[in-house]
Coordinates of C-alpha atoms and ligand atoms in Angstrom, one line a residue:
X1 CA 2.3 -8.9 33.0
X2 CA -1.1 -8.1 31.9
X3 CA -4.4 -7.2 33.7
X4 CA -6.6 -7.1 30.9
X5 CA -6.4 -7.5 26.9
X6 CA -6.8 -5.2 24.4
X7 CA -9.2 -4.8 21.3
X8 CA -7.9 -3.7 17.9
X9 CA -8.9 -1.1 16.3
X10 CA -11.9 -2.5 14.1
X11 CA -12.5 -5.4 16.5
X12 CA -15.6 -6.0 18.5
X13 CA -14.0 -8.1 21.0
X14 CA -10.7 -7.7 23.1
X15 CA -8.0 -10.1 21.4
X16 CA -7.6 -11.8 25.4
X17 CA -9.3 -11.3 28.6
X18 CA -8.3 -11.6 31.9
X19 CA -10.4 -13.0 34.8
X20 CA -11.1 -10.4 37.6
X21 CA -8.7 -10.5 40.6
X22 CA -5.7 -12.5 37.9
X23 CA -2.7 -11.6 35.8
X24 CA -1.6 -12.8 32.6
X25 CA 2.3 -13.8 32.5
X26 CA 4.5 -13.2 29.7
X27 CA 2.3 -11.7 27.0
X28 CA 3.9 -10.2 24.1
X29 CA 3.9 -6.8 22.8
X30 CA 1.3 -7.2 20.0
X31 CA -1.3 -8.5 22.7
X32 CA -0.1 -12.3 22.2
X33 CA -1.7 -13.9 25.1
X34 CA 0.1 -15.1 28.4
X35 CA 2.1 -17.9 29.3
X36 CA 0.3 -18.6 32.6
X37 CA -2.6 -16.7 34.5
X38 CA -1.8 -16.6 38.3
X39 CA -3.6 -14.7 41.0
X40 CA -3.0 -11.2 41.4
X41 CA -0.2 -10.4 43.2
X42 CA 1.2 -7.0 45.2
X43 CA 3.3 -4.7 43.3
X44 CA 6.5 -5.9 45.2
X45 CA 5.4 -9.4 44.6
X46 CA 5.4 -8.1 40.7
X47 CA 8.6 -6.7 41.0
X48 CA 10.2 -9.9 42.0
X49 CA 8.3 -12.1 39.2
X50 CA 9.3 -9.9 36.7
X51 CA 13.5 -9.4 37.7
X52 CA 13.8 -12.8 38.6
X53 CA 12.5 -14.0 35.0
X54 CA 14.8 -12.1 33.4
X55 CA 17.9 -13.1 35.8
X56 CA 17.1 -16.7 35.3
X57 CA 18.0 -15.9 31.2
X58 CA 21.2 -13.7 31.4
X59 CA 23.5 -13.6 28.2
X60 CA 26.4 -16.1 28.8
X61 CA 29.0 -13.0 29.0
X62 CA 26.7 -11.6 32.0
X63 CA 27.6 -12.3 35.5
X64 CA 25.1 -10.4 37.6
X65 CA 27.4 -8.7 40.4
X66 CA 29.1 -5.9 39.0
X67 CA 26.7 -5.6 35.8
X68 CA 25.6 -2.1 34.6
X69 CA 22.0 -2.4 33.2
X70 CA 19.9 -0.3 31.7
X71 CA 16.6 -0.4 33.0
X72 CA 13.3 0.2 31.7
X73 CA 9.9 -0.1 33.3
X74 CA 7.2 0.4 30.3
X75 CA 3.2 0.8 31.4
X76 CA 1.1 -0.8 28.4
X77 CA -1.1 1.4 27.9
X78 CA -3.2 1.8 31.2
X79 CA -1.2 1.8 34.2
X80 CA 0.0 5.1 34.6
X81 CA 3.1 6.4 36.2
X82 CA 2.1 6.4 40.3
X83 CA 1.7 2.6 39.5
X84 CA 4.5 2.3 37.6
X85 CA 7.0 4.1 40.2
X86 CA 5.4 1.8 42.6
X87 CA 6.9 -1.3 40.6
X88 CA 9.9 0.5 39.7
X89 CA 10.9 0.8 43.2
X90 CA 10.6 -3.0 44.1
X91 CA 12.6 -3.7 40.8
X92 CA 15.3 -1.3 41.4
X93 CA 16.0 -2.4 45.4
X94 CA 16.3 -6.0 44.0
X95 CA 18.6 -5.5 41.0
X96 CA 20.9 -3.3 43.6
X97 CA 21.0 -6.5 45.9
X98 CA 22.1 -8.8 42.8
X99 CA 25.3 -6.5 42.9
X100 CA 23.4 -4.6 39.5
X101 CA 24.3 -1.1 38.7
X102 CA 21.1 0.7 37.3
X103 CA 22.0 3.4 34.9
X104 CA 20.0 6.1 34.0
X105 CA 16.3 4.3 34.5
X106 CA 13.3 4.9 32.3
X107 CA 9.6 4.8 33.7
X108 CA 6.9 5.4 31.6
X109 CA 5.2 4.5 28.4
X110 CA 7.3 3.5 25.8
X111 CA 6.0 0.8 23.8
X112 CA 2.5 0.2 24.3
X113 CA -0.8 -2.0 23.3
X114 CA -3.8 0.5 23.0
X115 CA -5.4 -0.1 26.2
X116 CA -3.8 -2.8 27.6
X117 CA -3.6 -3.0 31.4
X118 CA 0.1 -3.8 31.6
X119 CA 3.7 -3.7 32.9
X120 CA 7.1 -4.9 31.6
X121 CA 10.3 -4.9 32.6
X122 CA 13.7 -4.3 30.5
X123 CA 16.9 -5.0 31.2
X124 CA 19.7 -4.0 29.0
X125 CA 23.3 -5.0 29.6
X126 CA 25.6 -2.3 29.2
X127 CA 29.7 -2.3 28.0
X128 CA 31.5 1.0 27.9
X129 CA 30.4 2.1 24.0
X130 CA 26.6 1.0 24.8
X131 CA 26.3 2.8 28.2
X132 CA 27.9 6.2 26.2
X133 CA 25.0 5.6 23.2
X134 CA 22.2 4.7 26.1
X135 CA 23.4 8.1 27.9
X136 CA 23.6 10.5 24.9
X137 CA 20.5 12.9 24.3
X138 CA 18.1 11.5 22.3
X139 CA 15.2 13.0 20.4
X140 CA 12.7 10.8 18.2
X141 CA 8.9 11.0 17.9
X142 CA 8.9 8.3 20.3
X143 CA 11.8 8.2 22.3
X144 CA 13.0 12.0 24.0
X145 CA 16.4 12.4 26.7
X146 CA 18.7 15.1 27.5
X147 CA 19.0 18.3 25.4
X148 CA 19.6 18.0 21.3
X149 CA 20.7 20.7 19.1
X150 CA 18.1 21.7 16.8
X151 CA 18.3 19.8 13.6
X152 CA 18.6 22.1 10.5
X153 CA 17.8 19.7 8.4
X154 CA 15.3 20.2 5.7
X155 CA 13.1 17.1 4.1
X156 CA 11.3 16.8 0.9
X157 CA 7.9 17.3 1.4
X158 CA 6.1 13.2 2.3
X159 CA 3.6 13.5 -1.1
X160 CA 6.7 14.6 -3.0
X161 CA 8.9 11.7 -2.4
X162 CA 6.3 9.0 -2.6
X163 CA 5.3 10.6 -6.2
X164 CA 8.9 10.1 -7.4
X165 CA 9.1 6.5 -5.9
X166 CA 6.0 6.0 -8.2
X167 CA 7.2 7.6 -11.1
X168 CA 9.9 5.1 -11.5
X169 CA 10.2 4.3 -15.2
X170 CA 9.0 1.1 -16.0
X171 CA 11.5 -1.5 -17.8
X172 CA 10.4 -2.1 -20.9
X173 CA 8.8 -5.2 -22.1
X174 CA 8.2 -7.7 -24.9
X175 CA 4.6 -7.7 -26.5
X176 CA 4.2 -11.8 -25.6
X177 CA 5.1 -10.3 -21.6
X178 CA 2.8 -7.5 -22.0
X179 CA 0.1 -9.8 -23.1
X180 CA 0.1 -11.9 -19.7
X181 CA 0.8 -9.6 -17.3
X182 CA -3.1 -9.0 -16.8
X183 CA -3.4 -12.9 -15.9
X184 CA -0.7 -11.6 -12.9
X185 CA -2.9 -8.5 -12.2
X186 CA -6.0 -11.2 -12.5
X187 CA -4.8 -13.7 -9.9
X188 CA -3.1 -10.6 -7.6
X189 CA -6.9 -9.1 -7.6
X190 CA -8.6 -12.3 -7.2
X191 CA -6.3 -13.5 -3.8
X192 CA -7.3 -9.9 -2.7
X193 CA -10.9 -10.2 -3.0
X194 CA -10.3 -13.8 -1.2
X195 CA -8.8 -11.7 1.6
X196 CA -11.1 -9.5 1.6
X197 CA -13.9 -12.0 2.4
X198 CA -11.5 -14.2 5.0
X199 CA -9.8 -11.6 6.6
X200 CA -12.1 -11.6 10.0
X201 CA -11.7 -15.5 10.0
X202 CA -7.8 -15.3 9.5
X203 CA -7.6 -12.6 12.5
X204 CA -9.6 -14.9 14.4
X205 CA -6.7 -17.8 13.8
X206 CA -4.3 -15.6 14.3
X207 CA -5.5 -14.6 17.3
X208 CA -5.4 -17.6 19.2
X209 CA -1.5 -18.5 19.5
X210 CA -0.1 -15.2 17.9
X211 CA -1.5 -11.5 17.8
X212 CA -4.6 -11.8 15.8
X213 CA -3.5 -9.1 13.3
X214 CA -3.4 -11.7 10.0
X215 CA -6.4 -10.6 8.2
X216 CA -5.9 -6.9 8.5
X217 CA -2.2 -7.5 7.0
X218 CA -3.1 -9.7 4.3
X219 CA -5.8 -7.2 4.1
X220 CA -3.8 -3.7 3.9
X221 CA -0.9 -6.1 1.7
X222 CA -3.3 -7.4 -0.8
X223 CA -5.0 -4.0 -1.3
X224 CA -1.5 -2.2 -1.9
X225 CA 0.0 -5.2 -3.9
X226 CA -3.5 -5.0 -6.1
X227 CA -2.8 -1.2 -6.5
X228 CA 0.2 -1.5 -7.5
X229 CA -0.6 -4.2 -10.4
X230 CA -3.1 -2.4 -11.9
X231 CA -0.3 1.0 -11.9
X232 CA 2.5 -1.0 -13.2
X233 CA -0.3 -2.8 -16.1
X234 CA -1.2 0.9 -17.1
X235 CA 2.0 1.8 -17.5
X236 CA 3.2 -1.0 -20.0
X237 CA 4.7 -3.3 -17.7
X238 CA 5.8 -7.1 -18.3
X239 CA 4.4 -9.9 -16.1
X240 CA 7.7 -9.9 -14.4
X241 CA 7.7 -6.4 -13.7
X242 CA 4.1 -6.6 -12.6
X243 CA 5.0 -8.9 -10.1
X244 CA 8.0 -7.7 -8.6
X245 CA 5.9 -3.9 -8.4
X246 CA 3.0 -5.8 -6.7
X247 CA 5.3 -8.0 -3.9
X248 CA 7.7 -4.6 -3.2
X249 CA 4.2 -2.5 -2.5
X250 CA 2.5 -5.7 -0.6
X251 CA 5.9 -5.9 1.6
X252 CA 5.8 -2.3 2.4
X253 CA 2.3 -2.0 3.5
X254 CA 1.9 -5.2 4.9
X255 CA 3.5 -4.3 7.9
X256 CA 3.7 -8.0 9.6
X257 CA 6.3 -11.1 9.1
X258 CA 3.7 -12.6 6.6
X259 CA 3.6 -9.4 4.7
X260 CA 7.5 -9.4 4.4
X261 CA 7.7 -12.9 3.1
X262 CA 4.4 -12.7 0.7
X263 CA 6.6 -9.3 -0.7
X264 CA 9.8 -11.6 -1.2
X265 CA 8.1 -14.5 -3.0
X266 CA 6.3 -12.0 -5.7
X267 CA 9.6 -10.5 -6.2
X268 CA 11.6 -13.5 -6.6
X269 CA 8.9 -15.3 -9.3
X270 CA 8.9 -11.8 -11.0
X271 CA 12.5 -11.9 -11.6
X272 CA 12.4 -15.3 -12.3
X273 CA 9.8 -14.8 -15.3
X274 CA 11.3 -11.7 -16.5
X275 CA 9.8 -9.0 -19.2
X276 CA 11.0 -11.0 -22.2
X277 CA 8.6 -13.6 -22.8
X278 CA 5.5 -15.3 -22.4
X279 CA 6.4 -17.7 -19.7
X280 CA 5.9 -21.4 -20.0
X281 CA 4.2 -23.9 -18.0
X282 CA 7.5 -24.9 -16.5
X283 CA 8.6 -21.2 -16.6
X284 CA 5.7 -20.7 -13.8
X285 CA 6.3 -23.7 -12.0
X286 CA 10.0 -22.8 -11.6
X287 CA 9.5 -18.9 -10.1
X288 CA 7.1 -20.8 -7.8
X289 CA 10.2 -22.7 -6.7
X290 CA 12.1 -19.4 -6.4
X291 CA 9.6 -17.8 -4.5
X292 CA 9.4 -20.8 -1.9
X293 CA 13.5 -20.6 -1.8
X294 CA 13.1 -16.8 -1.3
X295 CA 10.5 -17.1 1.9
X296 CA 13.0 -19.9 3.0
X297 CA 15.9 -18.2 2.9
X298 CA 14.5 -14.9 4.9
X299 CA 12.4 -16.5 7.3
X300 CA 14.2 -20.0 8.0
X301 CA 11.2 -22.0 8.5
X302 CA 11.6 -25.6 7.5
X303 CA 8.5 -28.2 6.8
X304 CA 7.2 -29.1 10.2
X305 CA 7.5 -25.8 12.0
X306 CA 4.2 -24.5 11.6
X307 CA 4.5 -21.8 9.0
X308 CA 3.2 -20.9 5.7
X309 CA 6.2 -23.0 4.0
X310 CA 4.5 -26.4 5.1
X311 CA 1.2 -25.1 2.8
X312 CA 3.9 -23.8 0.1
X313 CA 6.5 -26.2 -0.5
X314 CA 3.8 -29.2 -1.3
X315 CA 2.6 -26.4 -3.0
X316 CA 6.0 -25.6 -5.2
X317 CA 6.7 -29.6 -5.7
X318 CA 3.6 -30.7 -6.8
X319 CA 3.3 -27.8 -9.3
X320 CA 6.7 -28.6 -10.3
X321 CA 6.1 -32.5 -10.9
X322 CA 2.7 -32.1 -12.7
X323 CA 4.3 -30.0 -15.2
X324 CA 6.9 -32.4 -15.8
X325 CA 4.9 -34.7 -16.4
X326 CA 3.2 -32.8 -19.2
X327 CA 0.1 -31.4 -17.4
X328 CA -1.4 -27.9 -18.8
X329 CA -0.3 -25.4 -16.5
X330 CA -3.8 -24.8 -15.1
X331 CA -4.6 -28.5 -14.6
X332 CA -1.2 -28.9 -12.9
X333 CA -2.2 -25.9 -10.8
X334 CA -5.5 -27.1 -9.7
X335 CA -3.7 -30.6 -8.4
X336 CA -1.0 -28.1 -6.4
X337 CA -3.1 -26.1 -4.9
X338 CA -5.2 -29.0 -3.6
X339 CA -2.0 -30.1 -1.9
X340 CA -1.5 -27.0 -0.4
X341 CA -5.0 -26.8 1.6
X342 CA -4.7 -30.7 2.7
X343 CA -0.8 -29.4 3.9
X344 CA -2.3 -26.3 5.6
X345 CA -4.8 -27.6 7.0
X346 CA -2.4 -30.8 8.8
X347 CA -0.6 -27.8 10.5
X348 CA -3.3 -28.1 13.2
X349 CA -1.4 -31.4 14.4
X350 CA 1.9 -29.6 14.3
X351 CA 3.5 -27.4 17.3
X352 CA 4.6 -23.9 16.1
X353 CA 8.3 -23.6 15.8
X354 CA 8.6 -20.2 14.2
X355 CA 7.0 -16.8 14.6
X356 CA 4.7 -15.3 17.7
X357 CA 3.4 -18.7 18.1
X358 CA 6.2 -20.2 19.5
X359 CA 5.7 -19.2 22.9
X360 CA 2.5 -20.6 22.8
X361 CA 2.9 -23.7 21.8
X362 CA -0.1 -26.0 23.4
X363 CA -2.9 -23.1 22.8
X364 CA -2.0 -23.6 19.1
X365 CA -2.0 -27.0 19.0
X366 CA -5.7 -28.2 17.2
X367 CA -5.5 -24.9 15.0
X368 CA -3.8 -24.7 11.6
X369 CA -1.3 -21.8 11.1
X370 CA -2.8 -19.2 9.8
X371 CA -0.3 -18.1 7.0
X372 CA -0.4 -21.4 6.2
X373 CA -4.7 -21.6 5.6
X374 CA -4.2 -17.9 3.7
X375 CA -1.5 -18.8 1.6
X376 CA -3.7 -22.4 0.2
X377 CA -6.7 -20.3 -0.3
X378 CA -4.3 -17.9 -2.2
X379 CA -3.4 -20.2 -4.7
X380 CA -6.6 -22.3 -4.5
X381 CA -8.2 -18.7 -6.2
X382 CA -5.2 -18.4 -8.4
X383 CA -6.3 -21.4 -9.8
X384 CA -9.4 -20.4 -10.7
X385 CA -8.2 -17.7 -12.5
X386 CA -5.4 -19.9 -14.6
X387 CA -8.7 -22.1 -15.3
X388 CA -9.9 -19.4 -17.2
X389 CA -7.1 -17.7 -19.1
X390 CA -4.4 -20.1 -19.8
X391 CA -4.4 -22.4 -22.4
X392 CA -0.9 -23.7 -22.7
Ligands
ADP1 P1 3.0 -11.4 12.4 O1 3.5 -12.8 12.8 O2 4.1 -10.4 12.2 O3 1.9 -10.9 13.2 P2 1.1 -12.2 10.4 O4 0.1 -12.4 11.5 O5 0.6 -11.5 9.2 O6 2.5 -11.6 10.9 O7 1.5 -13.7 9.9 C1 1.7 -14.8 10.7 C2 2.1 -15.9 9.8 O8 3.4 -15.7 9.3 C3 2.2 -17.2 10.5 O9 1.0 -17.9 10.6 C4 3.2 -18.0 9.7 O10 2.6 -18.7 8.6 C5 4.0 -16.9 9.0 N1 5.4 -16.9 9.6 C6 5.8 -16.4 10.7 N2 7.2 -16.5 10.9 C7 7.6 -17.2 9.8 C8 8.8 -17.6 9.3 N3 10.0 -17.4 10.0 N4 8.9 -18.3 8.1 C9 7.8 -18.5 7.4 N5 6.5 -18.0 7.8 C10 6.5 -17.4 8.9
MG2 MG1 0.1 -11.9 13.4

């Protein structure tokens, strides 16, 4: 439940509001808006929204009588614990009349959204080995219970181990790989620089069905992956290499599900072109394939759900079939990438089916997904750069 929305750090407006004297239902963590705004009701009234939603969806092995739950009542970020006991109270005096055995409750902050006026309510279902693991002491930046022995562990220094990820030799390449790797480093500096202008827009998309965070992730990926092109070009790398470099550090500093798939497809075309050789027409058109496979196969969108995949596989297959039929790779690019902005933007017809948006199904509807609109202006400037410094 939320009783107002929170602003990003960066952002001059909160990502949702809520009107005076109302509550949003069923926002998410990452300040996704609610499901339905209702007038504000009493704590107990609260109480009883929030344990009867989650009774209506127990686990099919879950009978409520006799259950053991573990319960947690988490304060967003600006309800603070005399509220919070307030709710906890109603909860706990309607789980014990659903025959529920609360073990070892948790009231407080745990996971919150900045500033968010919030409450949520957990309930965990406990067997024998869980309620032993929820019971142990605990003792994590984020998470403290019960009494641990102090750890004696010693840990490499943070600038240390990050020096000696970097310092990873490089596999050596051929000359012809060597030669095009800056084209990679080109088109990886270029999509930045896109980002870079589009980021604000993107949040703002993002924003409206899922957590408005888009444009700072492409931004902080695109930076990294950027960073990480130039390193590996300066330190001899094939375009393979270079690619594979650029999606591991785009993945990692990413953060969000976008971030995670972009790192996956760079990797998979890097391995696909390989350090060997100057990589064909058909070459490129063929890791574009396996990249599209690789964001498939971790994220299990389809065409149709509302994803980045519906601006990437008209993307892959027109690519794919231009080159076929004998098309210069840029040319054939140029005709792909098209493609991809007419798919991305037809996602504004389409109901999400994957990702934060789900939930929100109707508020999306009239927008286009907004991995799918970053990903066609990706390779839209991609092309650009091709235009300009490939010939074959
Ligand atoms: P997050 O969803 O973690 O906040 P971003 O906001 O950076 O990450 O990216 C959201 C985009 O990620 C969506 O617009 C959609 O294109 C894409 N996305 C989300 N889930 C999937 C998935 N399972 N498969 C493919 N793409 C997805
Ligand atoms: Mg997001």
């Amino acid at each position: 439940m939320a009783f107002s929305g929170c602003t990003l750090p960066g952002a001059s407006e909160p990502l949702f509001t809520v009107p005076a004297g109302h509550m949003a239902v069923g926002m998410g963590i990452h300040g996704e808006p609610g499901i339905e705004t209702v007038a504000l009701p009493t704590a107990n009234e609260i109480a009883a929204r929030l344990v009867a939603g989650l009774l209506k969806e127990l686990p099919s092995d879950v009978t409520a009588a006799g259950a053991r739950a573990a319960v947690i009542v988490n304060g967003l970020g600006s309800v603070k614990s005399e509220e919070l006991f307030i709710i906890y109270a109603g909860v706990e005096k309607l789980l014990t009349e659903a025959g529920i055995t609360v073990i070892e409750p948790e009231v407080g902050e745990y996971a919150t959204s900045f500033e968010m006026a919030g409450v949520s309510l957990t309930l965990f279902w406990l067997d024998e080995d869980l309620e032993a693991a929820w019971s142990s002491p605990s003792y994590t930046p984020a998470y403290r219970k019960g009494v641990v022995a102090p750890a004696n562990a010693t840990f490499a220094p943070v600038e240390e181990s990050i020096n000696s990820e970097l310092s990873e030799p490089i596999p050596t390449a051929s000359a012809e790989s060597a030669a095009t790797a800056p084209i990679a480093q080109a088109v990886i500096a270029a999509i930045r620089d896109m980002i870079e202008r589009d980021a604000d827009e993107l949040g703002r998309l993002d924003a409206i069905a899922g957590d408005g965070d888009h444009g700072i992730g492409m931004q902080r990926g695109t930076r990294a992956a950027s960073a990480a092109a130039d390193a590996a070009i300066a330190g001899g790398a094939g375009t393979g290499t270079v690619l594979i470099l650029a999606g591991d550090a785009w993945a990692d500093k990413a953060g969000g599900t976008s971030g995670a798939l972009w790192g996956a497809a760079l990797r998979a075309a890097g391995e696909r072109i390989g350090d060997d050789n100057a990589p064909s027409a058909s070459d490129i058109a063929d890791s574009v394939s396996a990249a599209c496979a690789s964001i498939q196969s971790y994220g299990k969108a389809e065409v149709g759900d509302k994803t980045m995949v519906d601006a990437l596989v008209p993307f892959a297959e027109t690519l794919a079939s231009q080159v076929a039929a004998g098309e210069s790779l840029a040319a054939a690019w140029i005709v792909a990438a098209r493609e991809s902005t007419r798919a991305a933007v037809a996602t504004s017809n389409l109901l999400p089916r994957m990702g934060r948006a789900r939930p929100h199904m109707e508020k999306s509807l009239g927008t286009p997904d907004p991995g799918a609109i970053s990903l066609a202006r990706a390779v839209t400037v991609a092309g650009h750069v091709l235009a300009t410094t490939t010939t074959n």
